[in-house]
Amino acid sequence: MVEGIGIVGGGQLGRMLTEAAHPLGSHVTVLDPTPDAPATKAGAEQLLGGLHDPEAIARLAAATDVVTWEIEHINADALEKLVRDGFNVQPSPTTLKTIQDKLVQKTMLREAGLPVADFLALDTGPSSQAHGQQLREVTQALGGAVIFKTRRGGYDGRGNHVFTGDVDQLDTALGGDWVDLYAEKIIPFEKELSVLAARDVYGNIAVYPTVETVHEDNICHTVVFPANLRPALAERAQDIAHETMRQLEGAGVFAIEMFVTESEVLINEIAPRVHNSGHHTIEANVTSQFEQHIRAITGMPLGSTAPRSPAAAMVNVLGTREEPLNRVGLDRVLAEPDTHPHYYGKSSRPARKIGHITVLGDRSEDVLDRARRAREALVI
Amino acid sequence: MVEGIGIVGGGQLGRMLTEAAHPLGSHVTVLDPTPDAPATKAGAEQLLGGLHDPEAIARLAAATDVVTWEIEHINADALEKLVRDGFNVQPSPTTLKTIQDKLVQKTMLREAGLPVADFLALDTGPSSQAHGQQLREVTQALGGAVIFKTRRGGYDGRGNHVFTGDVDQLDTALGGDWVDLYAEKIIPFEKELSVLAARDVYGNIAVYPTVETVHEDNICHTVVFPANLRPALAERAQDIAHETMRQLEGAGVFAIEMFVTESEVLINEIAPRVHNSGHHTIEANVTSQFEQHIRAITGMPLGSTAPRSPAAAMVNVLGTREEPLNRVGLDRVLAEPDTHPHYYGKSSRPARKIGHITVLGDRSEDVLDRARRAREALVI
């Protein structure tokens, strides 16, 4: 019986996992370097330690029955060693490792026949001067506008650099550090989508309905269900999600982020964890992504991914300046019908995700408007 | 801005209040005499102290912005003193005091023109011998079968004694302690109902749909929504709930428990708090009773009480013997559609409420069957 869950990372995702784990009778311990991590305020215990610290990760495993994570920038080697030592780690650290390196991730997807934008490996080194010719060759080979991406550690758009043709400008943007880049063709997309999916330890797969995501400043700002798609593309997105899940190993929730062009659906990237694009599932679906992940990693059957509401929208609430959390305007938000604010118990600072608001209703345009208005009512 | 919530009592009701308070950005501190009370496992802080200890209650008030409770058998005088000293206590301790004494409660309801079973005060003293004649007079005056009830401190049927006409038997049942009894006519009822209702600090009232409750051994075992009632009686139950709320003071959730006879609806008793008959609202209604109570006492507007599902059933999970919590059978429960188990983080002992299961669906008979089968799947 899997009762003690260890989560590497104790932020808002760890917190919402904790909230889902408790009613199912599990205990949660998070590993996080910052004392009083958000998850602890929902009753998780905390081991103080770094997300890359093998010794701390081993302590987490020793104290729990299964180890998982809420963030992908963690020590995958240490997790692979845990598996070799007989510990239960979900999903597979090998899959985590594949996903951590975007070039390896894209290569895996392309080899599996899944649709991704054209990309090329770069043989980068310590100085920009050596690369002018190479960059021009890569750009030409990809036949269009190109973005250079950091292979590892990128997050919310950090590590992505659009190439304007000016090598010096790119060098400045990179701070002179050219290691671990690859090149990707820029796709002029119409929409961004996300499909959440889960696998249990027996191999069963459950896929959530496709949602539309709108990124602002590369952060997932709004999510709308249902996605407004032509039927062929809607079916394609769900098929891609199923096929992608067959390529990934281990139990748990994954988020498969996609681009839609006029005629096709491409995978942008995969998050090997619960995801910002699934927060609406707390109210809008029979089983939330957080409960689904807990079910999956503890050996329980998956729950229904069916929607409970014809439409739902989620907006992130971002901090604007350094200050303690305030709730000015919350009364106005709570006066709106079927509107569900979630604070994460964090103090405010610029662009920090301090909460989200989910709105349920009958039509996607309507819930999105209402969610945005609710966010504007808060004085952060 | 009301951010710090103090709850007298830290059991499962305090725990579910805590779970509702966190996403709204509130902190919770519970006062409970037992270390590691269930609410602490959901992230509440705990003050260790007795529910009747005026000094501990004053400390709770000093540490928080509003004081409320999850159990009614607490020190109402201490709470009234807090109000006189300028502290924010919700709902009104005076209403709590009225409800704590069932004779005073029934008298208040009858004087307000609300329907209750006939009852009579008893002038009881220390010995049974003195009361034989009085009991016979009271029984005759009420004109039927009579139940003697403890005015204060009764809970889940404890303190209720059906009078068979045998004074010695009653004396034995009471352990010779005749103080604080009153007599009530036994009503041969068809069904038991519960209506949850809330008031905010501005006086607005929101009433939940009526549910049917089935008590076994005087504990609320199952709750079914919607209640199967003739239209006239259904309307009557909602009207009674509204009128009852107008008699009670302060902000918060109340549970109004009722009997239905062939032709009328009578109030059985009022709980001045969130209630076992409202656990299904977590999944089955737009706003759960727990979130509603938090909204009410923190000065926020009330949320919608509308159902999200055509039908819902809730069953309590009771312990059968002394043992640590086990989750044997949980996988079978989670394999059932739209079935939501909630463990309270308590160890098992005979008849202890250690959790509940809510099932949503389309028809009340169906959800009740499914909920009962789910409970049977657990090996407690």
mmCIF file of C-alpha atoms in Angstrom, chain A residues 176-371:
data_model
loop_
_atom_site.group_PDB
_atom_site.id
_atom_site.type_symbol
_atom_site.label_atom_id
_atom_site.label_comp_id
_atom_site.label_asym_id
_atom_site.label_seq_id
_atom_site.Cartn_x
_atom_site.Cartn_y
_atom_site.Cartn_z
ATOM 1 C CA GLY A 176 28.464 34.733 -24.263
ATOM 2 C CA ASP A 177 27.451 31.233 -23.171
ATOM 3 C CA TRP A 178 26.862 29.145 -26.287
ATOM 4 C CA VAL A 179 26.910 25.751 -24.689
ATOM 5 C CA ASP A 180 23.851 23.493 -25.033
ATOM 6 C CA LEU A 181 21.874 25.228 -27.761
ATOM 7 C CA TYR A 182 19.895 23.794 -30.640
ATOM 8 C CA ALA A 183 18.048 25.472 -33.508
ATOM 9 C CA GLU A 184 14.342 25.177 -34.257
ATOM 10 C CA LYS A 185 12.319 26.510 -37.133
ATOM 11 C CA ILE A 186 9.813 29.138 -35.990
ATOM 12 C CA ILE A 187 6.284 27.981 -36.744
ATOM 13 C CA PRO A 188 3.727 30.698 -37.480
ATOM 14 C CA PHE A 189 0.984 29.139 -35.413
ATOM 15 C CA GLU A 190 -2.689 30.021 -35.047
ATOM 16 C CA LYS A 191 -3.216 28.655 -31.589
ATOM 17 C CA GLU A 192 -1.455 26.894 -28.774
ATOM 18 C CA LEU A 193 -3.026 23.819 -27.234
ATOM 19 C CA SER A 194 -2.366 21.623 -24.272
ATOM 20 C CA VAL A 195 -3.512 18.077 -23.699
ATOM 21 C CA LEU A 196 -3.060 16.526 -20.268
ATOM 22 C CA ALA A 197 -2.782 12.774 -20.079
ATOM 23 C CA ALA A 198 -2.065 10.194 -17.432
ATOM 24 C CA ARG A 199 -0.928 6.609 -17.224
ATOM 25 C CA ASP A 200 -1.410 4.290 -14.270
ATOM 26 C CA VAL A 201 1.086 1.642 -13.181
ATOM 27 C CA TYR A 202 -0.825 -1.004 -15.192
ATOM 28 C CA GLY A 203 -0.363 0.941 -18.437
ATOM 29 C CA ASN A 204 -3.874 2.332 -18.808
ATOM 30 C CA ILE A 205 -3.963 5.790 -20.359
ATOM 31 C CA ALA A 206 -6.511 8.557 -19.740
ATOM 32 C CA VAL A 207 -6.466 11.735 -21.828
ATOM 33 C CA TYR A 208 -8.137 15.016 -20.853
ATOM 34 C CA PRO A 209 -10.067 17.161 -23.330
ATOM 35 C CA THR A 210 -7.865 19.534 -25.330
ATOM 36 C CA VAL A 211 -7.570 23.088 -24.002
ATOM 37 C CA GLU A 212 -6.399 26.272 -25.669
ATOM 38 C CA THR A 213 -3.610 28.141 -23.924
ATOM 39 C CA VAL A 214 -2.618 31.754 -24.381
ATOM 40 C CA HIS A 215 0.910 32.630 -23.386
ATOM 41 C CA GLU A 216 1.876 36.195 -22.555
ATOM 42 C CA ASP A 217 5.572 36.846 -21.936
ATOM 43 C CA ASN A 218 6.011 33.080 -22.383
ATOM 44 C CA ILE A 219 4.052 32.319 -19.229
ATOM 45 C CA CYS A 220 0.835 30.338 -19.506
ATOM 46 C CA HIS A 221 -1.630 33.104 -18.682
ATOM 47 C CA THR A 222 -4.986 31.757 -19.701
ATOM 48 C CA VAL A 223 -6.480 28.371 -20.442
ATOM 49 C CA VAL A 224 -9.826 27.852 -22.155
ATOM 50 C CA PHE A 225 -11.912 24.717 -22.448
ATOM 51 C CA PRO A 226 -13.151 23.662 -24.926
ATOM 52 C CA ALA A 227 -10.527 24.509 -27.509
ATOM 53 C CA ASN A 228 -12.109 26.024 -30.608
ATOM 54 C CA LEU A 229 -10.756 23.715 -33.346
ATOM 55 C CA ARG A 230 -11.847 22.330 -36.664
ATOM 56 C CA PRO A 231 -12.964 18.709 -36.091
ATOM 57 C CA ALA A 232 -10.037 17.143 -37.992
ATOM 58 C CA LEU A 233 -7.476 19.095 -35.947
ATOM 59 C CA ALA A 234 -9.314 18.399 -32.704
ATOM 60 C CA GLU A 235 -9.157 14.678 -33.395
ATOM 61 C CA ARG A 236 -5.522 14.980 -34.422
ATOM 62 C CA ALA A 237 -4.558 16.659 -31.115
ATOM 63 C CA GLN A 238 -6.124 13.839 -29.105
ATOM 64 C CA ASP A 239 -4.472 11.194 -31.313
ATOM 65 C CA ILE A 240 -1.081 12.849 -30.884
ATOM 66 C CA ALA A 241 -1.558 12.879 -27.113
ATOM 67 C CA HIS A 242 -2.367 9.163 -27.054
ATOM 68 C CA GLU A 243 0.596 8.335 -29.278
ATOM 69 C CA THR A 244 2.947 10.534 -27.240
ATOM 70 C CA MET A 245 1.890 8.764 -24.047
ATOM 71 C CA ARG A 246 2.905 5.450 -25.618
ATOM 72 C CA GLN A 247 6.442 6.850 -25.981
ATOM 73 C CA LEU A 248 6.753 7.944 -22.348
ATOM 74 C CA GLU A 249 7.434 5.591 -19.459
ATOM 75 C CA GLY A 250 6.094 5.360 -15.944
ATOM 76 C CA ALA A 251 2.947 6.397 -14.131
ATOM 77 C CA GLY A 252 1.721 9.940 -13.726
ATOM 78 C CA VAL A 253 0.346 13.015 -15.445
ATOM 79 C CA PHE A 254 2.078 14.602 -18.444
ATOM 80 C CA ALA A 255 1.219 17.822 -20.289
ATOM 81 C CA ILE A 256 1.653 17.753 -24.039
ATOM 82 C CA GLU A 257 1.852 21.290 -25.389
ATOM 83 C CA MET A 258 1.111 21.768 -29.075
ATOM 84 C CA PHE A 259 0.965 24.383 -31.835
ATOM 85 C CA VAL A 260 -1.803 24.493 -34.414
ATOM 86 C CA THR A 261 -1.083 25.909 -37.849
ATOM 87 C CA GLU A 262 -3.668 26.282 -40.594
ATOM 88 C CA SER A 263 -3.472 22.595 -41.434
ATOM 89 C CA GLU A 264 -1.495 20.706 -38.845
ATOM 90 C CA VAL A 265 -0.814 20.081 -35.178
ATOM 91 C CA LEU A 266 2.790 20.005 -33.936
ATOM 92 C CA ILE A 267 4.111 19.087 -30.511
ATOM 93 C CA ASN A 268 5.891 22.037 -28.919
ATOM 94 C CA GLU A 269 7.080 20.355 -25.754
ATOM 95 C CA ILE A 270 6.184 17.887 -23.066
ATOM 96 C CA ALA A 271 6.079 18.561 -19.341
ATOM 97 C CA PRO A 272 6.585 15.338 -17.343
ATOM 98 C CA ARG A 273 4.345 16.500 -14.513
ATOM 99 C CA VAL A 274 1.112 18.235 -13.549
ATOM 100 C CA HIS A 275 0.911 21.533 -15.367
ATOM 101 C CA ASN A 276 -0.387 25.088 -15.291
ATOM 102 C CA SER A 277 -2.652 24.239 -18.247
ATOM 103 C CA GLY A 278 -4.556 21.766 -16.049
ATOM 104 C CA HIS A 279 -5.474 23.863 -13.027
ATOM 105 C CA HIS A 280 -9.068 24.251 -14.242
ATOM 106 C CA THR A 281 -9.523 20.477 -13.826
ATOM 107 C CA ILE A 282 -9.912 21.013 -10.056
ATOM 108 C CA GLU A 283 -13.445 22.317 -10.630
ATOM 109 C CA ALA A 284 -14.077 21.551 -14.307
ATOM 110 C CA ASN A 285 -13.415 17.793 -14.534
ATOM 111 C CA VAL A 286 -14.551 14.726 -12.651
ATOM 112 C CA THR A 287 -10.957 13.978 -11.605
ATOM 113 C CA SER A 288 -8.495 16.852 -11.226
ATOM 114 C CA GLN A 289 -5.011 16.513 -12.720
ATOM 115 C CA PHE A 290 -3.657 16.530 -9.151
ATOM 116 C CA GLU A 291 -5.850 13.669 -7.958
ATOM 117 C CA GLN A 292 -5.100 11.850 -11.217
ATOM 118 C CA HIS A 293 -1.349 12.070 -10.607
ATOM 119 C CA ILE A 294 -1.746 10.854 -7.022
ATOM 120 C CA ARG A 295 -3.943 7.962 -8.190
ATOM 121 C CA ALA A 296 -1.426 7.065 -10.893
ATOM 122 C CA ILE A 297 1.731 7.050 -8.793
ATOM 123 C CA THR A 298 0.118 5.241 -5.838
ATOM 124 C CA GLY A 299 -1.022 2.292 -7.947
ATOM 125 C CA MET A 300 -4.694 3.277 -7.947
ATOM 126 C CA PRO A 301 -6.925 3.198 -11.035
ATOM 127 C CA LEU A 302 -7.236 6.427 -13.039
ATOM 128 C CA GLY A 303 -10.360 8.555 -12.665
ATOM 129 C CA SER A 304 -12.623 9.941 -15.348
ATOM 130 C CA THR A 305 -11.255 12.905 -17.290
ATOM 131 C CA ALA A 306 -14.775 13.958 -18.370
ATOM 132 C CA PRO A 307 -15.684 17.627 -18.036
ATOM 133 C CA ARG A 308 -18.281 18.644 -15.432
ATOM 134 C CA SER A 309 -19.039 21.926 -17.169
ATOM 135 C CA PRO A 310 -19.608 22.878 -20.832
ATOM 136 C CA ALA A 311 -16.863 25.509 -20.617
ATOM 137 C CA ALA A 312 -14.109 26.635 -18.259
ATOM 138 C CA ALA A 313 -11.361 29.236 -18.237
ATOM 139 C CA MET A 314 -8.329 29.666 -16.002
ATOM 140 C CA VAL A 315 -6.220 32.792 -15.592
ATOM 141 C CA ASN A 316 -2.970 33.056 -13.689
ATOM 142 C CA VAL A 317 -2.661 35.728 -11.039
ATOM 143 C CA LEU A 318 0.832 37.225 -11.182
ATOM 144 C CA GLY A 319 2.498 39.488 -8.639
ATOM 145 C CA THR A 320 3.403 43.005 -9.723
ATOM 146 C CA ARG A 321 5.772 44.089 -6.963
ATOM 147 C CA GLU A 322 7.517 42.858 -3.827
ATOM 148 C CA GLU A 323 4.951 42.767 -1.026
ATOM 149 C CA PRO A 324 3.173 40.379 1.278
ATOM 150 C CA LEU A 325 0.105 38.705 -0.193
ATOM 151 C CA ASN A 326 -2.926 40.937 -0.059
ATOM 152 C CA ARG A 327 -6.481 39.941 -0.975
ATOM 153 C CA VAL A 328 -7.833 43.335 -1.998
ATOM 154 C CA GLY A 329 -10.624 42.780 -4.522
ATOM 155 C CA LEU A 330 -11.265 39.161 -3.501
ATOM 156 C CA ASP A 331 -14.787 40.108 -2.397
ATOM 157 C CA ARG A 332 -15.521 41.276 -5.954
ATOM 158 C CA VAL A 333 -14.147 38.032 -7.406
ATOM 159 C CA LEU A 334 -16.238 35.913 -5.033
ATOM 160 C CA ALA A 335 -19.373 37.874 -5.940
ATOM 161 C CA GLU A 336 -19.153 36.517 -9.510
ATOM 162 C CA PRO A 337 -20.979 33.277 -10.384
ATOM 163 C CA ASP A 338 -19.042 29.986 -10.430
ATOM 164 C CA THR A 339 -15.715 31.762 -9.977
ATOM 165 C CA HIS A 340 -13.022 29.961 -8.016
ATOM 166 C CA PRO A 341 -9.915 31.797 -6.831
ATOM 167 C CA HIS A 342 -6.897 29.848 -5.602
ATOM 168 C CA TYR A 343 -4.127 31.596 -3.706
ATOM 169 C CA TYR A 344 -0.894 29.656 -3.347
ATOM 170 C CA GLY A 345 0.146 31.147 0.001
ATOM 171 C CA LYS A 346 3.105 32.990 -1.533
ATOM 172 C CA SER A 347 4.106 36.614 -1.096
ATOM 173 C CA SER A 348 3.977 38.796 -4.193
ATOM 174 C CA ARG A 349 6.863 39.759 -6.447
ATOM 175 C CA PRO A 350 6.951 40.887 -10.082
ATOM 176 C CA ALA A 351 5.673 38.213 -12.513
ATOM 177 C CA ARG A 352 5.521 35.559 -9.778
ATOM 178 C CA LYS A 353 2.595 33.149 -10.056
ATOM 179 C CA ILE A 354 0.796 33.760 -6.758
ATOM 180 C CA GLY A 355 -2.544 32.208 -7.638
ATOM 181 C CA HIS A 356 -5.090 31.414 -10.301
ATOM 182 C CA ILE A 357 -8.798 31.873 -10.909
ATOM 183 C CA THR A 358 -11.047 29.335 -12.623
ATOM 184 C CA VAL A 359 -14.452 30.265 -14.025
ATOM 185 C CA LEU A 360 -17.046 27.727 -15.160
ATOM 186 C CA GLY A 361 -19.922 28.433 -17.518
ATOM 187 C CA ASP A 362 -21.697 27.509 -20.705
ATOM 188 C CA ARG A 363 -19.601 29.124 -23.462
ATOM 189 C CA SER A 364 -15.841 29.439 -23.835
ATOM 190 C CA GLU A 365 -15.823 33.120 -24.939
ATOM 191 C CA ASP A 366 -17.948 34.023 -21.955
ATOM 192 C CA VAL A 367 -15.887 32.198 -19.316
ATOM 193 C CA LEU A 368 -12.651 33.683 -20.668
ATOM 194 C CA ASP A 369 -14.049 37.235 -20.443
ATOM 195 C CA ARG A 370 -15.319 36.595 -16.960
ATOM 196 C CA ALA A 371 -12.009 35.090 -15.829
#
